[in-house]
Tab-separated table of C-alpha atoms in Angstrom:
chain	number	residue	atom	x	y	z
A	1	MET	CA	33.295	-36.827	28.338
A	2	ALA	CA	31.703	-33.414	29.014
A	3	LEU	CA	34.848	-31.637	27.811
A	4	LYS	CA	34.653	-33.590	24.555
A	5	HIS	CA	31.207	-32.083	23.773
A	6	LYS	CA	32.054	-28.512	24.763
A	7	PRO	CA	33.307	-27.414	21.280
A	8	LEU	CA	30.284	-29.016	19.614
A	9	THR	CA	27.895	-27.344	22.058
A	10	PHE	CA	29.572	-23.988	21.423
A	11	LYS	CA	29.312	-24.416	17.633
A	12	LEU	CA	25.640	-25.376	17.904
A	13	ALA	CA	24.879	-22.370	20.107
A	14	VAL	CA	26.655	-19.990	17.710
A	15	THR	CA	24.809	-21.554	14.764
A	16	ALA	CA	21.441	-21.150	16.534
A	17	LEU	CA	22.191	-17.486	17.344
A	18	ALA	CA	23.299	-16.823	13.756
A	19	MET	CA	20.097	-18.407	12.426
A	20	PHE	CA	18.004	-16.284	14.792
A	21	GLY	CA	19.846	-13.127	13.708
A	22	PHE	CA	19.394	-13.969	10.042
A	23	GLY	CA	15.675	-14.626	10.570
A	24	PHE	CA	15.332	-11.305	12.386
A	25	ALA	CA	17.128	-9.478	9.539
A	26	LEU	CA	14.978	-11.025	6.782
A	27	VAL	CA	12.112	-8.526	7.081
A	28	PRO	CA	14.204	-5.376	6.500
A	29	LEU	CA	16.255	-7.185	3.843
A	30	TYR	CA	13.035	-8.212	2.075
A	31	ASP	CA	11.773	-4.604	2.179
A	32	VAL	CA	15.020	-3.366	0.619
A	33	PHE	CA	14.827	-6.109	-2.014
A	34	CYS	CA	11.215	-5.137	-2.864
A	35	ASP	CA	12.129	-1.446	-3.074
A	36	LEU	CA	15.005	-2.170	-5.447
A	37	THR	CA	13.217	-4.659	-7.706
A	38	GLY	CA	9.589	-3.492	-7.496
A	39	LEU	CA	8.493	-7.002	-6.581
A	40	ASN	CA	5.610	-7.568	-4.152
A	41	GLY	CA	3.683	-4.620	-5.586
A	42	LYS	CA	4.839	-2.152	-2.947
A	43	THR	CA	4.374	1.479	-3.849
A	44	ALA	CA	6.136	4.498	-2.410
A	45	ALA	CA	4.876	5.664	0.965
A	46	THR	CA	5.470	9.318	0.086
A	47	ALA	CA	3.957	11.709	-2.413
A	48	ALA	CA	5.323	11.871	-5.947
A	49	SER	CA	5.458	14.860	-8.278
A	50	ALA	CA	4.618	14.859	-11.974
A	51	ASP	CA	5.840	16.703	-15.042
A	52	ALA	CA	2.712	17.501	-17.046
A	53	ALA	CA	4.774	18.005	-20.221
A	54	LEU	CA	5.567	14.286	-20.424
A	55	ILE	CA	2.139	12.883	-21.322
A	56	ASP	CA	2.295	9.964	-23.766
A	57	THR	CA	-0.954	10.278	-25.735
A	58	SER	CA	0.043	7.421	-28.030
A	59	ARG	CA	-0.504	4.837	-25.264
A	60	GLU	CA	-3.364	3.864	-22.999
A	61	VAL	CA	-3.135	1.952	-19.738
A	62	VAL	CA	-6.118	0.508	-17.905
A	63	ILE	CA	-6.069	1.043	-14.140
A	64	GLU	CA	-8.271	-1.287	-12.088
A	65	PHE	CA	-9.199	-0.262	-8.542
A	66	ILE	CA	-9.942	-2.772	-5.788
A	67	ALA	CA	-10.875	-2.048	-2.178
A	68	ARG	CA	-11.069	-4.612	0.578
A	69	PRO	CA	-11.571	-4.009	4.272
A	70	ASN	CA	-9.690	-6.418	6.520
A	71	LYS	CA	-12.028	-8.915	8.226
A	72	GLU	CA	-11.769	-6.970	11.527
A	73	MET	CA	-12.597	-3.650	9.812
A	74	PRO	CA	-16.376	-2.997	9.820
A	75	TRP	CA	-16.281	-0.109	7.326
A	76	VAL	CA	-17.877	-0.247	3.888
A	77	PHE	CA	-14.961	0.585	1.587
A	78	LYS	CA	-15.079	0.801	-2.214
A	79	PRO	CA	-13.727	2.783	-5.166
A	80	GLU	CA	-16.007	5.284	-6.924
A	81	VAL	CA	-14.940	3.757	-10.241
A	82	ARG	CA	-13.606	0.248	-10.765
A	83	ARG	CA	-11.694	0.900	-14.022
A	84	MET	CA	-10.111	3.899	-15.662
A	85	THR	CA	-8.184	4.256	-18.921
A	86	VAL	CA	-5.295	6.728	-18.716
A	87	HIS	CA	-2.418	8.023	-20.814
A	88	PRO	CA	0.983	7.629	-19.127
A	89	GLY	CA	2.007	10.958	-17.601
A	90	GLU	CA	-1.569	12.237	-17.168
A	91	ILE	CA	-2.560	13.191	-13.641
A	92	HIS	CA	-5.863	11.723	-12.467
A	93	ILE	CA	-7.953	12.097	-9.337
A	94	MET	CA	-10.420	9.515	-8.157
A	95	ASN	CA	-12.065	8.765	-4.825
A	96	TYR	CA	-12.630	5.825	-2.581
A	97	LEU	CA	-15.787	5.814	-0.499
A	98	ALA	CA	-15.705	4.900	3.179
A	99	GLU	CA	-18.670	4.435	5.494
A	100	ASN	CA	-18.570	3.595	9.188
A	101	PRO	CA	-21.849	1.799	9.978
A	102	THR	CA	-20.960	1.341	13.653
A	103	GLY	CA	-21.844	3.636	16.520
A	104	ARG	CA	-18.245	4.416	17.409
A	105	MET	CA	-15.309	6.329	15.947
A	106	ILE	CA	-12.875	4.088	14.058
A	107	VAL	CA	-9.442	4.923	12.659
A	108	GLY	CA	-8.461	3.143	9.453
A	109	GLN	CA	-5.171	2.711	7.619
A	110	ALA	CA	-5.120	1.654	3.969
A	111	VAL	CA	-2.238	-0.437	2.660
A	112	PRO	CA	-1.744	-0.358	-1.135
A	113	SER	CA	-0.542	-3.077	-3.457
A	114	VAL	CA	0.052	-2.876	-7.199
A	115	SER	CA	-0.156	-5.791	-9.582
A	116	PRO	CA	1.805	-6.803	-11.563
A	117	GLY	CA	4.479	-6.117	-8.983
A	118	GLN	CA	6.996	-4.734	-11.479
A	119	ALA	CA	4.501	-2.019	-12.476
A	120	ALA	CA	4.595	-0.606	-8.922
A	121	LEU	CA	7.769	1.255	-9.882
A	122	TYR	CA	5.777	3.192	-12.503
A	123	PHE	CA	2.569	3.913	-10.548
A	124	HIS	CA	3.018	7.175	-8.652
A	125	LYS	CA	0.668	8.614	-6.026
A	126	ILE	CA	0.760	12.406	-5.644
A	127	GLU	CA	-1.940	12.468	-2.969
A	128	CYS	CA	-3.328	9.402	-1.258
A	129	PHE	CA	-5.488	8.636	1.744
A	130	CYS	CA	-3.054	5.781	2.384
A	131	PHE	CA	-0.360	8.285	3.434
A	132	THR	CA	-2.208	8.962	6.712
A	133	GLN	CA	-4.616	7.259	9.071
A	134	GLN	CA	-8.273	8.084	8.447
A	135	GLN	CA	-10.611	8.831	11.340
A	136	LEU	CA	-14.343	8.376	10.763
A	137	ALA	CA	-17.116	8.871	13.314
A	138	GLY	CA	-19.798	6.217	13.720
A	139	GLY	CA	-22.645	6.422	11.202
A	140	LYS	CA	-20.672	8.788	8.942
A	141	ASN	CA	-19.100	8.495	5.498
A	142	MET	CA	-16.391	10.278	3.545
A	143	LEU	CA	-14.618	10.447	0.205
A	144	MET	CA	-10.939	9.582	0.327
A	145	PRO	CA	-9.007	11.065	-2.639
A	146	LEU	CA	-6.274	9.457	-4.680
A	147	GLN	CA	-4.267	11.575	-7.126
A	148	PHE	CA	-1.906	9.584	-9.318
A	149	TYR	CA	-0.161	9.176	-12.627
A	150	VAL	CA	1.501	6.340	-14.515
A	151	ASP	CA	5.118	7.021	-15.427
A	152	PRO	CA	5.583	7.339	-19.216
A	153	ALA	CA	8.599	5.022	-18.818
A	154	LEU	CA	6.199	2.124	-18.051
A	155	PRO	CA	7.347	-0.786	-20.255
A	156	SER	CA	4.939	-1.492	-23.119
A	157	GLN	CA	4.337	-5.042	-21.846
A	158	PHE	CA	2.053	-3.548	-19.162
A	159	SER	CA	-1.346	-2.507	-20.463
A	160	THR	CA	-3.281	-3.049	-17.207
A	161	ILE	CA	-2.314	-2.107	-13.659
A	162	THR	CA	-4.376	-3.160	-10.653
A	163	LEU	CA	-4.281	-0.995	-7.543
A	164	SER	CA	-5.621	-2.786	-4.499
A	165	TYR	CA	-6.115	-1.349	-1.027
A	166	THR	CA	-6.657	-3.341	2.141
A	167	LEU	CA	-8.138	-1.235	4.937
A	168	TYR	CA	-7.202	-2.059	8.532
A	169	ASP	CA	-8.741	-0.951	11.830
A	170	VAL	CA	-5.915	0.769	13.734
A	171	THR	CA	-8.076	2.450	16.366
A	172	SER	CA	-6.328	0.702	19.247
A	173	ALA	CA	-2.934	2.039	18.095
A	174	TRP	CA	-4.199	5.532	17.204
A	175	THR	CA	-2.364	8.398	18.870
A	176	GLY	CA	-4.807	11.114	17.854
A	177	ASP	CA	-2.379	12.600	15.344
A	178	THR	CA	-3.797	12.087	11.848
A	179	ALA	CA	-4.177	14.425	8.908
A	180	ALA	CA	-7.765	13.276	8.632
A	181	SER	CA	-8.710	13.856	12.276
A	182	SER	CA	-10.889	16.754	11.200
A	183	GLN	CA	-12.671	14.669	8.544
A	184	LEU	CA	-15.467	13.169	10.535
A	185	GLY	CA	-17.647	12.615	7.512
A	186	GLU	CA	-20.775	14.139	6.130
């Protein structure tokens, strides 16, 4: 009777391994899918460049800025301005404010999200504090710059784009190699 169940056992084991492999591969497949479609509001993790000659002055787009520290992140984190009206193609600079009210150095990493998700393909960051980890000494504060533009190819159905950052405490994983390691605040 044991020999009778051997093929079934083999098929079940292969099926379980295939399901595990598929589950393991879902995360990178999802990232590729989001990069290709612009869904999930993911923005590029590298700096963009802009052509200043392509400003569309006939259109205006409202950019809303949201900042939210993760529940384990004790920093005060907020945008200097909550809304900005821009022309597609124009380069803009704005700042986020960070304050570390604790008595210890904390390293933060901001993770951006753009809504609606399809607009993420047209929101380009030239300079962003989210590109690197930010180190801030206890009791200090700093301005974290964001330089961006909205691609003139943004479909006309989008008149408002929301840029949201979630700030995480990554001190325990910090290696001491950040672009902001010299920015200990004012």
